[in-house]
């Protein structure tokens, strides 16, 4: 028994050296060459960090393309989904309320045009994307507030649409909104 | 949507193809044959054996294997408990996260020790960087290697010869670590790091957002850990929401990478057994049964997630993107549904969408995937679970056609079949008793508020937690308020039993069979590498699962289904 425990302790020690020191150190060293040097890629505006590339932020004002609902209010020091089940009556009321609010803010939009992601919370609560539909449906509202022609905004959304080979097309909301602020 | 389904199909193919050469490589590793990585890894192995004073060539019987395995696991448990309960004052804690309470530390230590990673804490606020590396990353490596080493002993015991000597546990363990888990993890970690997953030691960063909110961003040494989390089918997330988190799973490419990383070793083990025993047909039979089971679970799930929530459909919005509650836009409904089954058939338990918000049919498929726990399965242990079902199927079909039940030239007798039955039935026992006790608590004790959802779905939350624990999966219906003494202690006990009984059982069966006389194959032998026998195994798995779990599923997901459609 004593021999087994001693062996186990020595084995544990050497495994710690390999897998908790050498392995992370190797990945850390190589990651220095990665974008953002392994610290997370940031997006700058006027030389100041205005956001992280991968982390969605809360856009609720009417003059911006709004982001999806979030169960954690885009708190990037935590993360979380609503974890509401499909049959939960309180949850369904909340979704209905989101639809109603959206229609109030976007009076030109018909209910059957609202894409589902705009009224449901993401799993992380930090979703940085919208679908192209989710962005385009907000154009009418933004055009009115900012006094920009609709075609110009459609063009802007198209420019910011990523079309990966695999998986759904997405629009990065932060980059889109930064470009929107630049637009004259 | 069509491109999303095509992407998922492509992901599946891309996972299977490299599994075959990897299986050949794994078989070479356990046989001690020459491999490509020898020049780099031979010195490393030598260093490990020299510094620990181990003799890699000393042959052990099955009991010695078990003794070594359990002892080393016990040592890790105490190291882990100490670390978690003291992480608050130990170094490498830039975010000043607190030490864990004893019952949370108990649950967390066990759940990582047993390759489950149930996680009743949230990574950003519940763990220091030291714990993420020294506790999480460490146990994710060694617990996966424990499962692989156990499977390697069973491979050895299946050879047609009569012996007590079944190789050396430490040798299998070290080689699983250095030759299988480490190289694959390095590749995956680098792919993640170059796609935006952080690998740093600074604490939280702060910035002012466009709308003027002050935002803190959690970071840390994530890439190294997320790689082994998948390669070792552990599944414990660096961040609270696991691979839903945009830093843990930054884009569709990393999503595919993480799916491949978690499925590849369990799949490769299926092919490894064929190369090891020179019985490729056996591998294809096992692969066929597992894939059939996998497809039967994954197709209804993708279908129901793409259809979306009928209650939201009635409100009149455009639900062509599918059920998006709890899902990320850049992953989409189809790939989230696919992942939810991949992670539950294989005991990973990492998630890229919130399973609690899945449609009822998907929730049921996720539960069934863990209830069977043998379609691909976790690293090492998946093939061990399947081995138990093979033994039962051999026995039943032997009785049906009036032949002596034999597997690989060894007679299956009362003792082996008893062990196999105990292992197979212990799984539903743990799940159903645990769920029943919790359901009793929730209905009779007024001040309990665990559940995040009322009604049938609330029952599913409790059922899921115990199923995930017993299957050592680690995913959850995360709405459940599970950081309480009841959940921490009860699931902690289920975790230990759910891990070690399915390891002890198959090791004992294989060890006992190996000492028996080898009977040469004759016309009277029941062939075990045929399609017919595959169907038989599938039927055995289906019957055991259906009979044990159907009543519970009726109270949960099935009832919920009928309440919303």
XYZ file of C-alpha atoms in Angstrom:
749
model
C 0.000 0.000 0.000
C 2.721 2.439 1.066
C 4.684 1.637 -2.078
C 1.600 2.264 -4.243
C 0.932 5.627 -2.624
C 4.551 6.715 -2.987
C 4.491 5.733 -6.658
C 1.222 7.621 -7.102
C 2.667 10.741 -5.491
C 5.798 10.684 -7.648
C 3.717 10.091 -10.772
C 1.449 12.983 -9.815
C 4.417 15.279 -9.337
C 5.973 14.544 -12.710
C 2.573 14.830 -14.438
C 2.116 18.263 -12.863
C 5.466 19.366 -14.277
C 4.552 18.198 -17.787
C 0.849 19.078 -18.009
C 0.552 22.069 -15.679
C 3.859 23.803 -16.373
C 5.420 22.719 -19.679
C 2.218 22.267 -21.702
C 0.530 25.591 -20.762
C 3.886 27.377 -21.136
C 4.269 26.008 -24.667
C 0.761 27.082 -25.699
C 1.259 30.487 -24.040
C 4.571 31.022 -25.845
C 3.167 30.158 -29.275
C 0.026 32.209 -28.590
C 2.222 35.329 -28.387
C 2.228 35.173 -32.186
C -1.577 34.966 -32.346
C -3.771 38.015 -32.970
C -4.124 39.859 -29.657
C -1.095 37.947 -28.280
C -3.416 35.543 -26.489
C -4.930 38.361 -24.445
C -8.063 38.546 -26.566
C -8.441 40.641 -29.721
C -9.575 44.194 -29.112
C -11.244 46.759 -31.353
C -9.890 50.290 -31.125
C -11.508 53.653 -31.753
C -9.289 56.737 -31.663
C -6.559 54.604 -30.098
C -8.754 53.511 -27.206
C -10.201 50.039 -26.649
C -13.894 50.249 -27.399
C -14.633 46.542 -27.277
C -13.445 42.984 -27.720
C -13.764 41.358 -31.107
C -15.408 38.232 -29.715
C -17.458 39.757 -26.920
C -20.841 41.191 -27.800
C -21.891 44.419 -26.122
C -25.235 45.875 -25.260
C -26.791 48.082 -27.966
C -30.221 49.255 -26.870
C -30.435 52.812 -28.247
C -32.642 53.302 -31.276
C -29.873 54.976 -33.265
C -27.750 51.817 -33.221
C -28.314 48.352 -34.572
C -29.574 46.619 -31.429
C -27.981 43.431 -30.151
C -29.905 40.337 -29.035
C -31.526 40.121 -25.602
C -29.063 38.833 -22.980
C -29.800 36.968 -19.762
C -26.755 38.606 -18.140
C -27.011 42.087 -19.717
C -23.765 41.529 -21.648
C -21.701 41.232 -18.468
C -18.434 39.793 -19.788
C -17.125 39.090 -16.290
C -19.814 36.421 -16.135
C -21.856 34.696 -18.787
C -25.129 32.863 -18.970
C -28.262 31.961 -20.847
C -31.809 32.258 -19.590
C -32.126 28.465 -19.296
C -35.852 28.866 -19.803
C -37.666 25.802 -21.106
C -39.796 25.930 -24.240
C -43.014 25.496 -22.240
C -42.303 28.007 -19.451
C -45.327 30.403 -19.337
C -43.355 33.320 -17.808
C -40.746 32.964 -20.509
C -43.350 32.980 -23.274
C -44.850 36.165 -21.824
C -41.387 37.740 -21.850
C -40.902 36.814 -25.516
C -44.313 38.318 -26.361
C -43.303 41.502 -24.534
C -40.062 41.694 -26.543
C -42.047 41.389 -29.782
C -44.402 44.171 -28.682
C -41.503 46.435 -27.687
C -39.746 45.799 -30.981
C -42.875 46.694 -32.941
C -43.244 49.940 -30.989
C -39.672 50.955 -31.809
C -39.922 49.772 -35.414
C -43.432 50.752 -36.529
C -42.779 49.939 -40.208
C -41.951 46.301 -39.493
C -44.546 43.552 -39.767
C -44.527 40.897 -37.063
C -43.806 38.024 -39.471
C -40.579 39.773 -40.519
C -38.999 39.728 -37.050
C -36.255 37.061 -37.041
C -36.377 34.868 -33.968
C -32.884 35.731 -32.679
C -33.970 39.314 -31.947
C -36.491 38.127 -29.360
C -34.528 35.258 -27.793
C -31.471 35.395 -25.540
C -28.236 33.683 -26.593
C -26.591 30.909 -24.589
C -23.599 32.983 -23.558
C -25.420 36.280 -23.107
C -22.456 37.729 -25.027
C -23.419 37.003 -28.648
C -21.455 39.499 -30.811
C -23.475 38.733 -33.952
C -26.823 39.113 -35.658
C -28.061 37.389 -38.786
C -28.135 39.661 -41.870
C -31.941 39.625 -41.571
C -31.700 40.704 -37.945
C -29.633 43.725 -38.944
C -31.602 44.668 -42.058
C -34.915 44.713 -40.269
C -33.639 47.578 -38.112
C -32.605 49.725 -41.085
C -35.930 51.572 -41.396
C -35.711 52.845 -37.830
C -32.078 53.893 -38.049
C -32.548 55.588 -41.430
C -35.292 57.759 -39.957
C -33.363 58.740 -36.823
C -30.054 59.386 -38.516
C -31.439 60.792 -41.722
C -29.451 58.415 -43.903
C -30.786 56.907 -47.132
C -31.998 53.299 -46.762
C -29.921 52.056 -49.740
C -26.780 53.344 -48.076
C -27.554 51.385 -44.902
C -28.394 48.230 -46.857
C -25.021 48.575 -48.547
C -23.334 49.036 -45.147
C -24.917 45.872 -43.747
C -23.947 43.926 -46.863
C -20.348 45.116 -46.480
C -20.317 43.860 -42.912
C -21.880 40.479 -43.610
C -19.519 37.535 -43.134
C -20.315 34.593 -45.382
C -18.245 31.685 -44.053
C -17.959 28.516 -46.163
C -19.581 26.512 -43.389
C -22.243 27.733 -40.976
C -24.672 30.633 -40.980
C -24.019 34.135 -42.360
C -23.478 36.712 -39.633
C -23.066 40.441 -39.074
C -20.661 41.699 -36.394
C -22.781 44.271 -34.549
C -19.972 46.283 -32.955
C -18.073 46.732 -36.227
C -21.322 47.565 -38.005
C -22.258 50.208 -35.452
C -18.772 51.735 -35.483
C -19.011 52.014 -39.251
C -22.490 53.478 -38.847
C -21.076 56.247 -36.625
C -18.483 57.029 -39.298
C -21.166 57.355 -41.973
C -22.037 60.914 -42.858
C -30.730 26.402 -43.369
C -29.745 23.851 -46.035
C -26.132 24.968 -45.878
C -26.255 24.553 -42.112
C -27.401 20.938 -42.456
C -24.758 20.282 -45.111
C -22.125 21.737 -42.789
C -23.202 19.347 -40.053
C -23.049 16.351 -42.405
C -19.595 17.402 -43.520
C -18.481 17.753 -39.891
C -19.536 14.147 -39.227
C -17.550 12.837 -42.215
C -14.481 14.865 -41.328
C -14.600 13.336 -37.854
C -14.804 9.720 -38.999
C -12.064 9.756 -41.638
C -9.062 10.604 -39.404
C -10.382 8.266 -36.682
C -9.293 5.220 -38.682
C -5.564 6.061 -38.953
C -5.637 7.334 -35.366
C -7.090 3.977 -34.316
C -4.202 2.196 -36.019
C -1.773 4.516 -34.223
C -3.419 3.887 -30.820
C -3.232 0.140 -31.326
C 0.490 0.483 -32.097
C 1.002 2.574 -28.962
C -0.550 -0.061 -26.702
C 1.232 -2.899 -28.449
C 4.515 -1.060 -27.935
C 5.263 -0.940 -31.659
C 7.250 1.811 -33.364
C 5.411 5.045 -34.129
C 6.180 8.322 -35.829
C 6.523 10.328 -32.631
C 9.042 7.982 -30.979
C 12.129 10.199 -31.396
C 10.457 12.998 -29.420
C 8.460 10.974 -26.952
C 10.776 8.117 -26.043
C 13.034 10.421 -23.986
C 9.972 11.957 -22.299
C 8.607 8.529 -21.327
C 12.043 7.482 -20.106
C 12.235 10.596 -17.967
C 8.846 9.834 -16.405
C 9.666 6.212 -15.652
C 13.101 7.068 -14.317
C 11.902 9.817 -12.002
C 9.042 7.730 -10.618
C 11.097 4.554 -10.326
C 8.512 2.559 -12.241
C 9.202 -0.619 -14.164
C 7.066 -0.347 -17.295
C 7.626 -3.988 -18.187
C 6.323 -5.546 -14.974
C 3.195 -7.487 -15.952
C 0.136 -7.057 -13.725
C -3.038 -9.110 -13.305
C -6.428 -7.384 -13.402
C -6.560 -6.859 -9.658
C -3.185 -5.144 -9.622
C -4.316 -2.908 -12.456
C -7.357 -1.929 -10.444
C -5.358 -1.395 -7.276
C -2.918 0.941 -9.026
C -5.758 2.807 -10.734
C -7.772 3.364 -7.574
C -4.759 4.382 -5.458
C -3.570 7.041 -7.834
C -7.132 8.382 -8.173
C -7.407 8.636 -4.396
C -4.217 10.681 -4.214
C -5.576 13.095 -6.840
C -8.789 13.507 -4.883
C -6.984 14.781 -1.779
C -4.715 17.093 -3.776
C -7.787 18.488 -5.547
C -9.777 19.056 -2.346
C -6.877 20.945 -0.793
C -6.429 23.147 -3.828
C -10.098 24.098 -4.238
C -10.636 24.886 -0.577
C -7.560 27.134 -0.491
C -7.516 28.759 -3.934
C -8.561 32.103 -2.425
C -5.174 32.765 -0.849
C -2.975 30.669 -3.132
C -1.089 32.457 -5.945
C -2.260 33.049 -9.543
C -5.611 34.469 -8.552
C -5.709 37.922 -10.208
C -9.509 38.208 -10.026
C -9.488 37.405 -6.269
C -11.999 34.575 -6.574
C -12.890 32.941 -3.236
C -12.082 29.448 -1.966
C -14.807 26.854 -2.385
C -17.163 25.678 0.342
C -16.437 22.094 1.499
C -19.476 20.563 -0.215
C -18.846 22.435 -3.454
C -15.163 21.434 -3.346
C -16.209 17.804 -2.725
C -18.509 17.819 -5.744
C -16.063 19.678 -7.973
C -13.060 17.525 -7.014
C -14.966 14.316 -7.678
C -16.584 15.470 -10.860
C -13.214 16.294 -12.433
C -11.589 13.190 -10.993
C -14.179 10.981 -12.675
C -13.938 12.730 -16.053
C -17.415 14.219 -15.641
C -16.968 17.959 -14.966
C -20.438 18.645 -13.622
C -19.454 22.178 -12.581
C -21.723 23.553 -9.896
C -19.540 26.694 -9.984
C -19.031 29.254 -12.731
C -15.505 29.566 -14.141
C -15.216 33.367 -14.209
C -16.098 33.848 -10.541
C -15.538 30.433 -8.957
C -12.014 29.449 -9.916
C -8.532 30.935 -9.738
C -6.056 30.579 -12.625
C -4.038 28.228 -10.431
C -7.049 25.946 -10.025
C -7.845 26.162 -13.745
C -4.366 24.810 -14.504
C -3.309 22.702 -11.542
C -6.726 21.258 -10.844
C -8.819 21.397 -14.022
C -6.206 20.919 -16.743
C -4.318 18.363 -14.673
C -7.325 16.171 -13.919
C -8.624 16.528 -17.459
C -5.409 14.900 -18.672
C -5.015 12.194 -16.061
C -8.679 11.190 -15.738
C -8.860 10.688 -19.502
C -5.651 8.658 -19.376
C -7.122 6.547 -16.567
C -10.029 5.571 -18.806
C -7.720 4.831 -21.722
C -5.388 2.732 -19.567
C -8.342 0.673 -18.336
C -9.511 0.111 -21.902
C -5.979 -0.858 -22.931
C -5.981 -3.602 -20.286
C -9.263 -4.946 -21.647
C -7.799 -4.939 -25.182
C -4.892 -6.966 -23.866
C -7.194 -9.402 -22.077
C -9.189 -10.038 -25.245
C -6.230 -11.681 -26.975
C -6.857 -15.371 -27.520
C -4.557 -16.893 -24.985
C -4.732 -18.029 -21.381
C -2.916 -15.750 -18.995
C -3.107 -13.694 -15.834
C -0.576 -11.166 -17.085
C -2.244 -8.227 -18.737
C 0.420 -5.572 -19.229
C 1.327 -2.733 -16.913
C -1.178 -0.090 -15.776
C 1.412 2.673 -15.403
C 2.827 1.959 -18.830
C -0.617 2.231 -20.465
C -1.350 5.318 -18.409
C 1.834 7.202 -19.285
C 1.626 6.270 -22.969
C -2.005 7.404 -23.158
C -0.884 10.740 -21.777
C 2.237 11.424 -23.766
C 1.442 9.670 -27.029
C -2.295 10.185 -27.473
C -3.696 13.019 -25.366
C -0.765 15.435 -25.400
C -0.063 15.628 -29.170
C -3.750 15.983 -30.096
C -4.269 18.619 -27.369
C -1.357 20.736 -28.561
C -2.790 20.855 -32.082
C -6.277 21.757 -30.847
C -5.010 24.367 -28.359
C -3.033 26.160 -31.063
C -5.997 26.202 -33.465
C -8.072 27.768 -30.682
C -5.426 30.316 -29.693
C -5.038 31.516 -33.278
C -8.796 31.914 -33.644
C -9.177 34.179 -30.653
C -9.326 32.038 -27.510
C -7.265 33.750 -24.787
C -4.121 32.227 -23.300
C -2.861 34.835 -20.851
C -2.220 35.299 -17.157
C -3.447 38.860 -16.656
C -6.756 39.294 -14.839
C -9.925 40.944 -16.065
C -9.693 43.781 -18.556
C -11.920 46.845 -18.481
C -13.204 49.107 -21.246
C -15.984 51.608 -21.931
C -18.422 50.371 -24.570
C -19.887 52.409 -27.459
C -23.008 53.164 -25.421
C -20.870 54.186 -22.453
C -21.212 51.102 -20.229
C -18.200 50.003 -18.223
C -17.499 46.386 -19.163
C -15.171 43.910 -17.442
C -13.925 41.003 -19.542
C -12.814 37.735 -17.947
C -9.822 36.078 -19.613
C -7.091 33.668 -18.611
C -5.130 30.590 -19.653
C -8.094 29.160 -21.537
C -6.813 27.704 -24.831
C -4.635 24.995 -23.246
C -7.474 23.865 -21.014
C -10.242 23.926 -23.625
C -8.183 21.631 -25.857
C -7.822 18.816 -23.316
C -11.367 19.451 -22.135
C -12.499 18.095 -25.503
C -9.710 15.696 -26.387
C -10.143 13.949 -23.020
C -13.979 14.095 -23.284
C -14.038 15.954 -19.968
C -16.264 18.852 -20.951
C -15.743 21.252 -18.069
C -15.822 24.770 -19.453
C -13.259 27.445 -18.724
C -16.052 30.000 -18.675
C -19.436 29.479 -17.042
C -21.355 28.834 -20.241
C -18.750 26.492 -21.653
C -18.343 26.472 -25.451
C -21.288 28.828 -25.909
C -18.892 31.528 -24.729
C -17.518 33.455 -27.702
C -13.993 33.295 -26.247
C -14.207 29.561 -25.617
C -15.582 28.847 -29.094
C -14.910 31.923 -31.250
C -16.181 30.837 -34.675
C -17.622 28.038 -36.785
C -14.170 26.620 -37.491
C -13.381 26.260 -33.796
C -16.845 24.786 -33.331
C -16.023 22.063 -35.871
C -12.556 21.626 -34.330
C -14.014 21.142 -30.859
C -16.580 18.627 -32.146
C -13.862 16.633 -33.899
C -11.591 16.890 -30.859
C -14.179 15.364 -28.562
C -15.335 12.586 -30.890
C -12.066 11.494 -32.390
C -10.486 9.409 -29.629
C -13.683 7.512 -28.700
C -14.165 6.763 -32.417
C -10.525 5.837 -32.855
C -10.739 3.416 -29.910
C -13.413 1.485 -31.835
C -11.001 1.048 -34.725
C -8.041 0.526 -32.394
C -9.625 -2.624 -30.960
C -9.854 -4.086 -34.476
C -6.227 -3.306 -35.301
C -5.077 -4.521 -31.885
C -6.812 -7.902 -32.141
C -6.499 -8.122 -35.937
C -10.268 -8.334 -36.193
C -11.296 -5.417 -38.333
C -14.772 -6.841 -38.864
C -15.407 -6.588 -35.133
C -14.546 -2.881 -35.268
C -16.888 -2.265 -38.162
C -19.684 -4.106 -36.362
C -19.203 -1.981 -33.221
C -18.874 1.158 -35.318
C -22.088 0.294 -37.188
C -24.128 -0.227 -34.029
C -22.796 2.953 -32.437
C -23.337 5.047 -35.546
C -26.877 3.745 -35.976
C -27.607 4.735 -32.381
C -25.958 8.108 -32.839
C -27.938 8.902 -35.996
C -31.208 7.821 -34.400
C -30.560 10.370 -31.672
C -29.110 13.204 -33.720
C -31.582 13.354 -36.621
C -34.752 13.972 -34.535
C -32.803 16.527 -32.493
C -31.677 18.539 -35.503
C -35.209 18.322 -36.925
C -36.902 19.590 -33.782
C -34.392 22.417 -33.226
C -34.759 23.605 -36.841
C -38.535 23.568 -36.505
C -38.271 25.810 -33.458
C -40.651 26.431 -30.613
C -44.321 26.036 -31.677
C -45.399 28.451 -28.960
C -43.181 31.171 -30.419
C -44.317 30.232 -33.936
C -47.881 31.025 -32.849
C -46.850 34.545 -31.902
C -46.235 35.095 -35.605
C -42.505 35.887 -35.880
C -40.079 34.539 -38.495
C -38.709 31.371 -36.946
C -36.853 30.026 -39.983
C -33.568 30.158 -38.049
C -34.940 27.544 -35.640
C -35.111 27.539 -31.855
C -32.622 30.290 -30.996
C -33.169 30.625 -27.250
C -29.850 29.685 -25.637
C -28.025 29.479 -28.977
C -25.361 31.622 -30.645
C -26.062 33.253 -34.013
C -22.758 32.214 -35.562
C -23.279 28.545 -34.700
C -26.945 28.253 -35.575
C -29.649 25.761 -34.663
C -28.421 22.778 -36.716
C -24.827 22.757 -35.457
C -26.005 23.390 -31.887
C -28.386 20.440 -32.102
C -25.645 18.241 -33.551
C -23.221 19.229 -30.798
C -25.834 18.587 -28.089
C -26.002 14.917 -29.122
C -22.280 14.536 -29.838
C -21.496 15.779 -26.347
C -24.056 13.512 -24.661
C -23.352 10.229 -26.474
C -19.680 10.830 -25.792
C -19.412 11.646 -22.127
C -17.959 15.114 -22.808
C -20.711 17.305 -21.489
C -19.382 20.537 -22.936
C -22.187 22.578 -24.468
C -22.411 25.191 -27.217
C -26.065 25.933 -26.516
C -28.141 25.834 -23.354
C -29.673 22.360 -23.199
C -32.263 23.609 -20.721
C -33.796 25.679 -23.538
C -33.799 22.814 -26.064
C -37.093 21.605 -27.483
C -38.660 18.697 -25.550
C -37.740 16.066 -28.172
C -34.126 17.270 -28.227
C -34.019 17.199 -24.438
C -35.247 13.614 -24.528
C -32.615 12.620 -27.090
C -29.881 14.234 -24.974
C -31.147 12.271 -21.972
C -31.338 9.019 -23.959
C -27.809 9.535 -25.252
C -26.534 9.597 -21.656
C -28.892 6.830 -20.533
C -27.437 4.408 -23.097
C -23.941 5.864 -22.619
C -22.425 3.380 -25.071
C -22.675 4.972 -28.514
C -19.021 5.973 -28.936
C -18.888 6.964 -25.228
C -16.098 8.696 -23.316
C -12.371 8.123 -23.903
C -11.692 4.537 -22.902
C -14.841 4.103 -20.856
C -17.115 4.234 -23.912
C -15.655 1.036 -25.268
C -15.784 -0.491 -21.759
C -19.521 0.261 -21.497
C -20.070 -1.255 -24.907
C -18.077 -4.315 -23.858
C -20.590 -4.917 -21.059
C -23.432 -4.832 -23.560
C -21.531 -7.249 -25.826
C -21.217 -9.720 -22.938
C -24.941 -9.502 -22.212
C -25.827 -9.824 -25.897
C -23.555 -12.857 -26.290
C -25.245 -14.506 -23.336
C -28.806 -13.770 -24.475
C -28.249 -14.750 -28.091
C -26.410 -17.866 -26.941
C -29.490 -18.881 -24.988
C -31.775 -18.041 -27.904
C -30.040 -20.230 -30.469
C -28.885 -22.890 -28.029
C -25.134 -22.341 -28.315
C -22.571 -21.905 -25.584
C -22.103 -18.206 -25.081
C -18.539 -17.379 -26.120
C -16.721 -14.175 -26.917
C -13.276 -14.159 -28.507
C -12.849 -17.858 -27.767
C -13.705 -17.569 -24.079
C -16.766 -19.080 -22.416
C -19.032 -16.554 -20.702
C -20.320 -18.063 -17.477
C -22.526 -17.100 -14.548
C -19.926 -14.966 -12.787
C -19.170 -12.735 -15.768
C -22.799 -12.306 -16.679
C -23.673 -11.356 -13.113
C -21.042 -8.631 -13.117
C -22.230 -7.378 -16.503
C -25.838 -7.228 -15.331
C -24.900 -5.348 -12.158
C -22.981 -2.775 -14.179
C -25.805 -2.399 -16.713
C -28.555 -2.078 -14.110
C -26.657 0.093 -11.654
C -26.801 2.981 -14.114
C -30.638 3.281 -14.192
C -30.723 2.581 -10.468
C -28.531 5.597 -9.664
C -30.447 7.895 -12.013
C -33.956 6.912 -11.041
C -33.417 6.758 -7.284
C -31.658 10.117 -7.262
C -34.385 11.748 -9.333
C -37.127 10.187 -7.209
C -35.563 11.484 -3.978
C -35.209 14.970 -5.434
C -38.773 14.942 -6.725
C -39.895 13.937 -3.244
C -37.942 16.843 -1.789
C -39.352 19.393 -4.176
C -42.967 18.354 -3.586
C -42.783 17.950 0.190
C -40.326 20.544 1.432
C -41.709 24.026 0.952
C -38.570 26.162 1.155
C -36.772 24.440 -1.720
C -36.433 26.498 -4.876
C -34.038 24.593 -7.110
C -35.984 24.728 -10.299
C -35.779 27.399 -12.971
C -38.818 26.097 -14.842
C -42.189 24.864 -13.596
C -44.082 21.711 -14.502
C -42.784 18.817 -16.602
C -39.667 20.699 -17.591
C -38.756 21.145 -13.932
C -38.864 17.376 -13.528
C -36.606 17.040 -16.583
C -34.082 19.386 -14.942
C -33.691 17.010 -11.988
C -33.709 13.887 -14.170
C -31.043 15.427 -16.391
C -28.772 16.261 -13.451
C -28.707 12.681 -12.172
C -28.469 11.190 -15.666
C -25.527 13.440 -16.413
C -23.864 12.471 -13.123
C -24.356 8.734 -13.495
C -23.152 8.829 -17.103
C -20.187 10.998 -16.020
C -21.254 13.414 -18.714
C -21.211 16.795 -17.007
C -23.633 18.794 -19.117
C -26.723 20.065 -17.384
C -30.076 21.685 -17.627
C -28.244 24.597 -16.097
C -31.303 26.382 -14.821
C -31.202 23.972 -11.896
C -29.883 25.699 -8.771
C -27.362 22.977 -8.096
C -24.838 24.568 -5.731
C -26.616 23.336 -2.597
C -25.504 20.651 -0.120
C -28.121 18.182 -1.425
C -27.070 18.390 -5.067
C -23.361 18.663 -4.344
C -23.271 15.629 -2.072
C -25.849 13.391 -3.758
C -24.476 13.867 -7.254
C -20.945 13.573 -5.849
C -21.744 10.066 -4.616
C -23.505 9.142 -7.866
C -20.454 10.389 -9.773
C -18.034 8.088 -7.943
C -20.277 5.058 -8.354
C -21.090 5.950 -11.958
C -17.392 6.108 -12.760
C -15.747 3.281 -10.927
C -18.373 0.542 -11.177
C -18.325 0.652 -14.999
C -14.515 0.497 -14.832
C -14.200 -2.232 -12.185
C -16.875 -4.401 -13.842
C -15.384 -4.710 -17.331
C -11.847 -5.040 -15.913
C -13.022 -7.915 -13.746
C -14.876 -9.610 -16.594
C -11.933 -9.256 -18.955
C -9.481 -10.397 -16.277
C -11.577 -13.463 -15.458
C -12.065 -14.375 -19.115
C -8.371 -14.029 -19.835
C -7.524 -16.795 -17.384
C -9.943 -19.211 -19.060
C -8.974 -21.790 -21.626
C -9.159 -20.497 -25.189
C -11.569 -22.531 -27.309
C -10.810 -22.598 -31.019
C -13.570 -21.335 -33.269
C -15.813 -24.063 -34.677
C -19.078 -24.407 -36.593
C -20.885 -24.217 -33.270
C -19.401 -20.862 -32.311
C -21.685 -17.852 -32.275
C -20.092 -15.346 -34.632
C -19.757 -11.967 -32.918
C -18.543 -9.822 -35.782
C -21.614 -10.122 -37.991
C -24.466 -7.743 -38.748
C -26.903 -10.128 -37.071
C -24.979 -9.923 -33.842
C -24.803 -6.136 -34.222
C -28.584 -6.021 -34.415
C -28.669 -8.196 -31.304
C -26.475 -5.793 -29.322
C -28.568 -2.878 -30.484
C -31.711 -4.675 -29.332
C -30.178 -5.384 -25.916
C -29.180 -1.731 -25.456
C -32.575 -0.558 -26.652
C -34.518 -2.895 -24.384
C -32.504 -2.145 -21.250
C -32.732 1.611 -21.835
C -36.360 1.661 -22.928
C -37.594 -0.502 -20.081
C -35.692 1.345 -17.385
C -36.166 4.911 -18.485
C -39.411 5.150 -20.424
C -41.586 5.919 -17.359
C -39.293 8.743 -16.257
C -39.100 10.173 -19.768
C -42.897 10.131 -19.945
C -43.114 12.364 -16.876
C -40.533 14.788 -18.251
C -39.880 15.543 -21.929
C -42.728 13.488 -23.417
C -45.342 15.188 -21.243
C -43.790 18.571 -22.042
C -43.947 17.787 -25.752
C -47.687 17.167 -25.613
C -48.222 20.319 -23.564
C -46.812 22.671 -26.223
C -47.756 21.058 -29.555
